[in-house]
Amino acid sequence: MQKDLGNYRKSYEKSALMEDNISDNPMELFQKWFYEVEASEGTEEPNAMTVSTLGLDGFPKNRVVLLKKYTYEGFIFYTNYESEKGKSIAENSNVCLSFFWPTMERQIIIKGNAEKIAENLSDGYFESRPEGSKLGAIVSNQSSVIPSREFLEVKLKALEKEYSGKDIERPDYWGGYIVKPLSIEFWQGRPNRLHDRIRYTLQEDFNWKIERLAP
Ligand SMILES: Cc1cc2nc3c(=O)[nH]c(=O)nc-3n(C[C@H](O)[C@H](O)[C@H](O)COP(=O)(O)O)c2cc1C
């Protein structure tokens, strides 16, 4: 079986990324791009991002998670701390995040360090989730091997009974990570493969060095 994809070819023409039009702080450019992507037609889940970790088996692994908050400090997502990614981060906190936003022909790649956020912040976010999502976090021993789909459904039913009419507290193995960026690279597709790439790198004095990269 095979399929040749050589004819998939697109000219990127929607925007440009020029040095005279960007902020000194990459989080401000992130915010500008995020708003533009949110507003662009056809965008779904603009907050879906890939998190790449270096696994205990020595392989990098990517998976999609949802960005739930960003500030000047970094990017926050929520997960199970005992999942494969959680175990990888405990061993090596260097991670890479990436966004691909086809509606604006953009990509952002962030290298940084992941840290658990304060427990009260994870509590606050957990509290804001719908009941089904709260129970889902408790039901799923994320990334462990399970015998069947039914195993999860039976467990969920039992928990629904157990927690009926009661508050569901955040389990301590579930919470947020903040990824504090060390470099952020912005890619804007341009015609003739002459794409714009601007990389911000954090300096020792906490200023950001800005460089253009060849496409
Ligand atoms: C659109 C999308 C959003 C997701 N959001 C999350 C999320 O916010 N947190 C999470 O733990 N997993 C999320 N997942 C599932 C992860 O991709 C992954 O399967 C899970 O976190 C287990 O990864 P791990 O075994 O590598 O730790 C999402 C998947 C998709 C496709």
PDB file of C-alpha atoms and ligand atoms in Angstrom:
ATOM      1  CA  MET A   1       0.000   0.000   0.000  1.00  0.00           C
ATOM      2  CA  GLN A   2       1.226   3.485  -0.746  1.00  0.00           C
ATOM      3  CA  LYS A   3       0.078   7.017  -1.454  1.00  0.00           C
ATOM      4  CA  ASP A   4       2.249   9.671  -2.981  1.00  0.00           C
ATOM      5  CA  LEU A   5       1.690  13.073  -1.358  1.00  0.00           C
ATOM      6  CA  GLY A   6       4.158  14.966  -3.525  1.00  0.00           C
ATOM      7  CA  ASN A   7       1.378  17.097  -5.000  1.00  0.00           C
ATOM      8  CA  TYR A   8       0.294  18.514  -1.659  1.00  0.00           C
ATOM      9  CA  ARG A   9       1.679  21.995  -2.090  1.00  0.00           C
ATOM     10  CA  LYS A  10       0.433  25.326  -0.853  1.00  0.00           C
ATOM     11  CA  SER A  11       1.596  28.897  -1.243  1.00  0.00           C
ATOM     12  CA  TYR A  12       1.502  30.776   2.054  1.00  0.00           C
ATOM     13  CA  GLU A  13       0.265  34.303   1.506  1.00  0.00           C
ATOM     14  CA  LYS A  14      -1.755  35.448   4.486  1.00  0.00           C
ATOM     15  CA  SER A  15       0.666  37.505   6.512  1.00  0.00           C
ATOM     16  CA  ALA A  16       4.253  38.562   7.186  1.00  0.00           C
ATOM     17  CA  LEU A  17       6.489  38.849  10.222  1.00  0.00           C
ATOM     18  CA  MET A  18       8.812  41.852  10.111  1.00  0.00           C
ATOM     19  CA  GLU A  19      11.209  43.124  12.774  1.00  0.00           C
ATOM     20  CA  ASP A  20       9.816  46.660  12.696  1.00  0.00           C
ATOM     21  CA  ASN A  21       6.435  45.387  13.758  1.00  0.00           C
ATOM     22  CA  ILE A  22       7.189  43.212  16.782  1.00  0.00           C
ATOM     23  CA  SER A  23       7.408  43.681  20.503  1.00  0.00           C
ATOM     24  CA  ASP A  24      10.595  43.293  22.593  1.00  0.00           C
ATOM     25  CA  ASN A  25       8.780  40.624  24.604  1.00  0.00           C
ATOM     26  CA  PRO A  26       7.755  37.415  22.826  1.00  0.00           C
ATOM     27  CA  MET A  27       4.723  36.896  25.072  1.00  0.00           C
ATOM     28  CA  GLU A  28       3.245  40.068  23.617  1.00  0.00           C
ATOM     29  CA  LEU A  29       3.759  38.753  20.101  1.00  0.00           C
ATOM     30  CA  PHE A  30       2.283  35.411  21.230  1.00  0.00           C
ATOM     31  CA  GLN A  31      -0.784  37.255  22.479  1.00  0.00           C
ATOM     32  CA  LYS A  32      -1.149  39.240  19.230  1.00  0.00           C
ATOM     33  CA  TRP A  33      -0.904  36.088  17.149  1.00  0.00           C
ATOM     34  CA  PHE A  34      -3.268  34.183  19.439  1.00  0.00           C
ATOM     35  CA  TYR A  35      -5.953  36.870  19.115  1.00  0.00           C
ATOM     36  CA  GLU A  36      -5.571  36.966  15.339  1.00  0.00           C
ATOM     37  CA  VAL A  37      -5.785  33.187  15.079  1.00  0.00           C
ATOM     38  CA  GLU A  38      -8.839  33.086  17.385  1.00  0.00           C
ATOM     39  CA  ALA A  39     -10.558  35.597  15.115  1.00  0.00           C
ATOM     40  CA  SER A  40      -9.629  33.897  11.859  1.00  0.00           C
ATOM     41  CA  GLU A  41     -12.269  31.890  10.073  1.00  0.00           C
ATOM     42  CA  GLY A  42     -12.107  28.127  10.404  1.00  0.00           C
ATOM     43  CA  THR A  43     -10.043  28.088  13.602  1.00  0.00           C
ATOM     44  CA  GLU A  44     -10.868  25.315  16.050  1.00  0.00           C
ATOM     45  CA  GLU A  45      -9.126  24.811  19.374  1.00  0.00           C
ATOM     46  CA  PRO A  46      -6.405  27.439  18.844  1.00  0.00           C
ATOM     47  CA  ASN A  47      -5.199  26.516  22.347  1.00  0.00           C
ATOM     48  CA  ALA A  48      -4.314  22.958  21.313  1.00  0.00           C
ATOM     49  CA  MET A  49      -0.545  22.621  21.483  1.00  0.00           C
ATOM     50  CA  THR A  50       1.974  19.844  21.203  1.00  0.00           C
ATOM     51  CA  VAL A  51       4.088  19.116  24.278  1.00  0.00           C
ATOM     52  CA  SER A  52       7.258  17.242  23.642  1.00  0.00           C
ATOM     53  CA  THR A  53       9.194  15.576  26.439  1.00  0.00           C
ATOM     54  CA  LEU A  54      12.263  13.403  26.541  1.00  0.00           C
ATOM     55  CA  GLY A  55      11.008  10.036  27.761  1.00  0.00           C
ATOM     56  CA  LEU A  56      12.575   7.686  30.275  1.00  0.00           C
ATOM     57  CA  ASP A  57      13.115   5.326  27.313  1.00  0.00           C
ATOM     58  CA  GLY A  58      15.336   7.969  25.663  1.00  0.00           C
ATOM     59  CA  PHE A  59      12.818   8.832  22.960  1.00  0.00           C
ATOM     60  CA  PRO A  60      11.208  12.236  22.511  1.00  0.00           C
ATOM     61  CA  LYS A  61       7.421  12.005  22.656  1.00  0.00           C
ATOM     62  CA  ASN A  62       4.882  14.569  21.466  1.00  0.00           C
ATOM     63  CA  ARG A  63       1.268  14.762  22.446  1.00  0.00           C
ATOM     64  CA  VAL A  64      -1.430  17.410  22.215  1.00  0.00           C
ATOM     65  CA  VAL A  65      -2.720  19.143  25.339  1.00  0.00           C
ATOM     66  CA  LEU A  66      -4.791  22.272  25.843  1.00  0.00           C
ATOM     67  CA  LEU A  67      -3.184  25.535  26.847  1.00  0.00           C
ATOM     68  CA  LYS A  68      -5.337  26.857  29.673  1.00  0.00           C
ATOM     69  CA  LYS A  69      -3.558  30.086  30.522  1.00  0.00           C
ATOM     70  CA  TYR A  70      -0.596  32.187  29.496  1.00  0.00           C
ATOM     71  CA  THR A  71       1.084  35.090  31.279  1.00  0.00           C
ATOM     72  CA  TYR A  72       4.433  36.881  30.950  1.00  0.00           C
ATOM     73  CA  GLU A  73       5.793  33.977  33.021  1.00  0.00           C
ATOM     74  CA  GLY A  74       4.778  31.138  30.752  1.00  0.00           C
ATOM     75  CA  PHE A  75       2.248  28.631  29.432  1.00  0.00           C
ATOM     76  CA  ILE A  76       0.001  26.526  31.684  1.00  0.00           C
ATOM     77  CA  PHE A  77      -1.599  23.167  30.918  1.00  0.00           C
ATOM     78  CA  TYR A  78      -3.197  20.519  33.128  1.00  0.00           C
ATOM     79  CA  THR A  79      -2.581  16.825  33.231  1.00  0.00           C
ATOM     80  CA  ASN A  80      -1.951  13.764  35.366  1.00  0.00           C
ATOM     81  CA  TYR A  81       1.412  14.101  37.117  1.00  0.00           C
ATOM     82  CA  GLU A  82       1.824  10.311  37.016  1.00  0.00           C
ATOM     83  CA  SER A  83       1.212  10.034  33.275  1.00  0.00           C
ATOM     84  CA  GLU A  84       4.049   9.223  30.902  1.00  0.00           C
ATOM     85  CA  LYS A  85       4.650  12.952  30.356  1.00  0.00           C
ATOM     86  CA  GLY A  86       4.546  13.594  34.107  1.00  0.00           C
ATOM     87  CA  LYS A  87       7.204  10.955  34.745  1.00  0.00           C
ATOM     88  CA  SER A  88       9.312  12.320  31.897  1.00  0.00           C
ATOM     89  CA  ILE A  89       9.117  15.880  33.238  1.00  0.00           C
ATOM     90  CA  ALA A  90      10.041  14.713  36.754  1.00  0.00           C
ATOM     91  CA  GLU A  91      13.259  13.317  35.267  1.00  0.00           C
ATOM     92  CA  ASN A  92      13.964  16.078  32.745  1.00  0.00           C
ATOM     93  CA  SER A  93      12.022  19.311  32.893  1.00  0.00           C
ATOM     94  CA  ASN A  94      13.208  20.512  29.476  1.00  0.00           C
ATOM     95  CA  VAL A  95      10.185  20.490  27.185  1.00  0.00           C
ATOM     96  CA  CYS A  96       9.163  21.856  23.818  1.00  0.00           C
ATOM     97  CA  LEU A  97       5.721  23.243  23.017  1.00  0.00           C
ATOM     98  CA  SER A  98       4.449  23.919  19.535  1.00  0.00           C
ATOM     99  CA  PHE A  99       1.387  25.405  17.934  1.00  0.00           C
ATOM    100  CA  PHE A 100       0.399  24.980  14.277  1.00  0.00           C
ATOM    101  CA  TRP A 101      -2.251  27.448  13.190  1.00  0.00           C
ATOM    102  CA  PRO A 102      -3.092  26.663   9.553  1.00  0.00           C
ATOM    103  CA  THR A 103      -5.782  29.346   9.288  1.00  0.00           C
ATOM    104  CA  MET A 104      -3.052  31.979   9.628  1.00  0.00           C
ATOM    105  CA  GLU A 105      -0.212  29.834   8.210  1.00  0.00           C
ATOM    106  CA  ARG A 106       1.691  30.114  11.479  1.00  0.00           C
ATOM    107  CA  GLN A 107       3.779  27.947  13.764  1.00  0.00           C
ATOM    108  CA  ILE A 108       5.272  28.742  17.163  1.00  0.00           C
ATOM    109  CA  ILE A 109       7.928  26.597  18.843  1.00  0.00           C
ATOM    110  CA  ILE A 110       8.778  27.159  22.491  1.00  0.00           C
ATOM    111  CA  LYS A 111      11.635  25.575  24.410  1.00  0.00           C
ATOM    112  CA  GLY A 112      11.472  25.890  28.158  1.00  0.00           C
ATOM    113  CA  ASN A 113      11.321  24.316  31.578  1.00  0.00           C
ATOM    114  CA  ALA A 114       8.166  22.764  32.996  1.00  0.00           C
ATOM    115  CA  GLU A 115       7.343  23.215  36.686  1.00  0.00           C
ATOM    116  CA  LYS A 116       4.306  22.176  38.695  1.00  0.00           C
ATOM    117  CA  ILE A 117       2.162  25.214  39.492  1.00  0.00           C
ATOM    118  CA  ALA A 118       1.148  26.026  43.078  1.00  0.00           C
ATOM    119  CA  GLU A 119      -1.411  23.590  44.502  1.00  0.00           C
ATOM    120  CA  ASN A 120      -3.969  26.300  45.184  1.00  0.00           C
ATOM    121  CA  LEU A 121      -3.896  27.277  41.488  1.00  0.00           C
ATOM    122  CA  SER A 122      -4.502  23.677  40.433  1.00  0.00           C
ATOM    123  CA  ASP A 123      -7.304  23.484  43.018  1.00  0.00           C
ATOM    124  CA  GLY A 124      -8.910  26.595  41.567  1.00  0.00           C
ATOM    125  CA  TYR A 125      -8.821  25.295  38.013  1.00  0.00           C
ATOM    126  CA  PHE A 126     -10.030  21.815  39.022  1.00  0.00           C
ATOM    127  CA  GLU A 127     -12.920  23.406  40.881  1.00  0.00           C
ATOM    128  CA  SER A 128     -13.968  25.248  37.709  1.00  0.00           C
ATOM    129  CA  ARG A 129     -14.240  22.049  35.668  1.00  0.00           C
ATOM    130  CA  PRO A 130     -17.571  20.337  34.984  1.00  0.00           C
ATOM    131  CA  GLU A 131     -18.342  17.366  37.214  1.00  0.00           C
ATOM    132  CA  GLY A 132     -17.795  14.849  34.389  1.00  0.00           C
ATOM    133  CA  SER A 133     -14.282  16.168  33.778  1.00  0.00           C
ATOM    134  CA  LYS A 134     -13.488  16.059  37.481  1.00  0.00           C
ATOM    135  CA  LEU A 135     -14.546  12.423  37.703  1.00  0.00           C
ATOM    136  CA  GLY A 136     -12.714  11.693  34.460  1.00  0.00           C
ATOM    137  CA  ALA A 137      -9.487  12.905  36.047  1.00  0.00           C
ATOM    138  CA  ILE A 138     -10.051  10.559  38.974  1.00  0.00           C
ATOM    139  CA  VAL A 139     -11.136   7.574  36.888  1.00  0.00           C
ATOM    140  CA  SER A 140      -8.204   7.668  34.554  1.00  0.00           C
ATOM    141  CA  ASN A 141      -4.879   6.434  35.773  1.00  0.00           C
ATOM    142  CA  GLN A 142      -3.534   8.215  32.715  1.00  0.00           C
ATOM    143  CA  SER A 143      -1.057   6.308  30.521  1.00  0.00           C
ATOM    144  CA  SER A 144      -1.395   3.003  32.407  1.00  0.00           C
ATOM    145  CA  VAL A 145      -2.425  -0.130  30.502  1.00  0.00           C
ATOM    146  CA  ILE A 146      -6.058  -1.086  31.148  1.00  0.00           C
ATOM    147  CA  PRO A 147      -7.946  -4.267  30.259  1.00  0.00           C
ATOM    148  CA  SER A 148     -10.883  -2.741  28.377  1.00  0.00           C
ATOM    149  CA  ARG A 149     -13.149   0.258  27.783  1.00  0.00           C
ATOM    150  CA  GLU A 150     -15.644  -1.371  30.114  1.00  0.00           C
ATOM    151  CA  PHE A 151     -13.113  -1.200  32.945  1.00  0.00           C
ATOM    152  CA  LEU A 152     -13.273   2.624  32.747  1.00  0.00           C
ATOM    153  CA  GLU A 153     -17.041   2.767  32.441  1.00  0.00           C
ATOM    154  CA  VAL A 154     -17.585   0.515  35.435  1.00  0.00           C
ATOM    155  CA  LYS A 155     -15.136   2.626  37.453  1.00  0.00           C
ATOM    156  CA  LEU A 156     -16.897   5.837  36.406  1.00  0.00           C
ATOM    157  CA  LYS A 157     -20.304   4.474  37.441  1.00  0.00           C
ATOM    158  CA  ALA A 158     -18.947   3.503  40.861  1.00  0.00           C
ATOM    159  CA  LEU A 159     -17.407   6.958  41.338  1.00  0.00           C
ATOM    160  CA  GLU A 160     -20.611   8.712  40.264  1.00  0.00           C
ATOM    161  CA  LYS A 161     -22.362   6.814  43.023  1.00  0.00           C
ATOM    162  CA  GLU A 162     -19.657   7.442  45.599  1.00  0.00           C
ATOM    163  CA  TYR A 163     -19.526  11.196  44.901  1.00  0.00           C
ATOM    164  CA  SER A 164     -23.244  11.770  44.355  1.00  0.00           C
ATOM    165  CA  GLY A 165     -24.122  15.050  46.108  1.00  0.00           C
ATOM    166  CA  LYS A 166     -20.554  15.458  47.428  1.00  0.00           C
ATOM    167  CA  ASP A 167     -17.732  17.817  46.524  1.00  0.00           C
ATOM    168  CA  ILE A 168     -15.107  16.300  44.284  1.00  0.00           C
ATOM    169  CA  GLU A 169     -11.652  17.344  45.407  1.00  0.00           C
ATOM    170  CA  ARG A 170      -8.670  17.538  43.137  1.00  0.00           C
ATOM    171  CA  PRO A 171      -6.573  14.392  43.449  1.00  0.00           C
ATOM    172  CA  ASP A 172      -2.966  15.275  44.268  1.00  0.00           C
ATOM    173  CA  TYR A 173      -1.694  13.412  41.177  1.00  0.00           C
ATOM    174  CA  TRP A 174      -3.523  15.831  38.872  1.00  0.00           C
ATOM    175  CA  GLY A 175      -2.635  19.477  38.293  1.00  0.00           C
ATOM    176  CA  GLY A 176      -0.973  22.117  36.200  1.00  0.00           C
ATOM    177  CA  TYR A 177       2.455  22.678  34.759  1.00  0.00           C
ATOM    178  CA  ILE A 178       3.810  26.024  33.740  1.00  0.00           C
ATOM    179  CA  VAL A 179       6.321  26.014  30.925  1.00  0.00           C
ATOM    180  CA  LYS A 180       8.678  28.940  31.400  1.00  0.00           C
ATOM    181  CA  PRO A 181      10.096  29.837  28.005  1.00  0.00           C
ATOM    182  CA  LEU A 182      13.818  30.080  27.206  1.00  0.00           C
ATOM    183  CA  SER A 183      13.298  30.543  23.495  1.00  0.00           C
ATOM    184  CA  ILE A 184      10.262  31.199  21.346  1.00  0.00           C
ATOM    185  CA  GLU A 185      10.380  30.892  17.588  1.00  0.00           C
ATOM    186  CA  PHE A 186       7.662  32.408  15.413  1.00  0.00           C
ATOM    187  CA  TRP A 187       7.172  31.061  11.880  1.00  0.00           C
ATOM    188  CA  GLN A 188       5.021  32.802   9.332  1.00  0.00           C
ATOM    189  CA  GLY A 189       4.504  31.085   5.978  1.00  0.00           C
ATOM    190  CA  ARG A 190       5.410  33.255   2.947  1.00  0.00           C
ATOM    191  CA  PRO A 191       5.342  32.724  -0.806  1.00  0.00           C
ATOM    192  CA  ASN A 192       8.121  30.792  -2.585  1.00  0.00           C
ATOM    193  CA  ARG A 193       9.139  29.080   0.644  1.00  0.00           C
ATOM    194  CA  LEU A 194      10.802  32.296   1.846  1.00  0.00           C
ATOM    195  CA  HIS A 195       9.061  32.050   5.185  1.00  0.00           C
ATOM    196  CA  ASP A 196       9.669  34.458   8.050  1.00  0.00           C
ATOM    197  CA  ARG A 197      11.255  33.002  11.178  1.00  0.00           C
ATOM    198  CA  ILE A 198      11.976  35.170  14.189  1.00  0.00           C
ATOM    199  CA  ARG A 199      13.502  33.631  17.308  1.00  0.00           C
ATOM    200  CA  TYR A 200      13.544  35.221  20.758  1.00  0.00           C
ATOM    201  CA  THR A 201      16.118  33.853  23.193  1.00  0.00           C
ATOM    202  CA  LEU A 202      16.169  34.745  26.887  1.00  0.00           C
ATOM    203  CA  GLN A 203      19.444  36.363  27.983  1.00  0.00           C
ATOM    204  CA  GLU A 204      21.127  36.319  31.396  1.00  0.00           C
ATOM    205  CA  ASP A 205      19.914  39.887  32.023  1.00  0.00           C
ATOM    206  CA  PHE A 206      16.337  38.666  31.286  1.00  0.00           C
ATOM    207  CA  ASN A 207      16.132  40.653  28.066  1.00  0.00           C
ATOM    208  CA  TRP A 208      15.220  38.796  24.896  1.00  0.00           C
ATOM    209  CA  LYS A 209      17.624  38.539  21.978  1.00  0.00           C
ATOM    210  CA  ILE A 210      15.789  38.714  18.655  1.00  0.00           C
ATOM    211  CA  GLU A 211      17.192  36.996  15.569  1.00  0.00           C
ATOM    212  CA  ARG A 212      15.928  36.159  12.101  1.00  0.00           C
ATOM    213  CA  LEU A 213      16.464  32.579  10.940  1.00  0.00           C
ATOM    214  CA  ALA A 214      16.714  31.305   7.390  1.00  0.00           C
ATOM    215  CA  PRO A 215      13.592  29.450   6.355  1.00  0.00           C
TER     216      PRO A 215
HETATM  217  C1  LIG B   1      -7.172  18.115  21.273  1.00  0.00           C
HETATM  218  C2  LIG B   1      -6.569  17.345  22.429  1.00  0.00           C
HETATM  219  C3  LIG B   1      -6.518  17.932  23.676  1.00  0.00           C
HETATM  220  C4  LIG B   1      -5.944  17.255  24.757  1.00  0.00           C
HETATM  221  N1  LIG B   1      -5.825  17.896  25.957  1.00  0.00           N
HETATM  222  C5  LIG B   1      -5.200  17.277  26.972  1.00  0.00           C
HETATM  223  C6  LIG B   1      -4.919  17.989  28.180  1.00  0.00           C
HETATM  224  O1  LIG B   1      -5.200  19.189  28.317  1.00  0.00           O
HETATM  225  N2  LIG B   1      -4.314  17.315  29.186  1.00  0.00           N
HETATM  226  C7  LIG B   1      -3.934  15.989  29.054  1.00  0.00           C
HETATM  227  O2  LIG B   1      -3.401  15.441  30.013  1.00  0.00           O
HETATM  228  N3  LIG B   1      -4.155  15.317  27.921  1.00  0.00           N
HETATM  229  C8  LIG B   1      -4.764  15.926  26.867  1.00  0.00           C
HETATM  230  N4  LIG B   1      -4.962  15.248  25.687  1.00  0.00           N
HETATM  231  C9  LIG B   1      -4.515  13.833  25.599  1.00  0.00           C
HETATM  232  C10 LIG B   1      -2.993  13.777  25.359  1.00  0.00           C
HETATM  233  O3  LIG B   1      -2.706  14.042  23.994  1.00  0.00           O
HETATM  234  C11 LIG B   1      -2.373  12.433  25.776  1.00  0.00           C
HETATM  235  O4  LIG B   1      -3.041  11.372  25.146  1.00  0.00           O
HETATM  236  C12 LIG B   1      -2.432  12.218  27.295  1.00  0.00           C
HETATM  237  O5  LIG B   1      -2.116  13.401  27.996  1.00  0.00           O
HETATM  238  C13 LIG B   1      -1.467  11.103  27.727  1.00  0.00           C
HETATM  239  O6  LIG B   1      -0.167  11.458  27.325  1.00  0.00           O
HETATM  240  P1  LIG B   1       1.136  10.733  27.920  1.00  0.00           P
HETATM  241  O7  LIG B   1       0.801   9.266  28.079  1.00  0.00           O
HETATM  242  O8  LIG B   1       2.207  10.958  26.891  1.00  0.00           O
HETATM  243  O9  LIG B   1       1.442  11.374  29.232  1.00  0.00           O
HETATM  244  C14 LIG B   1      -5.492  15.922  24.594  1.00  0.00           C
HETATM  245  C15 LIG B   1      -5.553  15.326  23.316  1.00  0.00           C
HETATM  246  C16 LIG B   1      -6.070  16.035  22.255  1.00  0.00           C
HETATM  247  C17 LIG B   1      -6.062  15.393  20.890  1.00  0.00           C
END
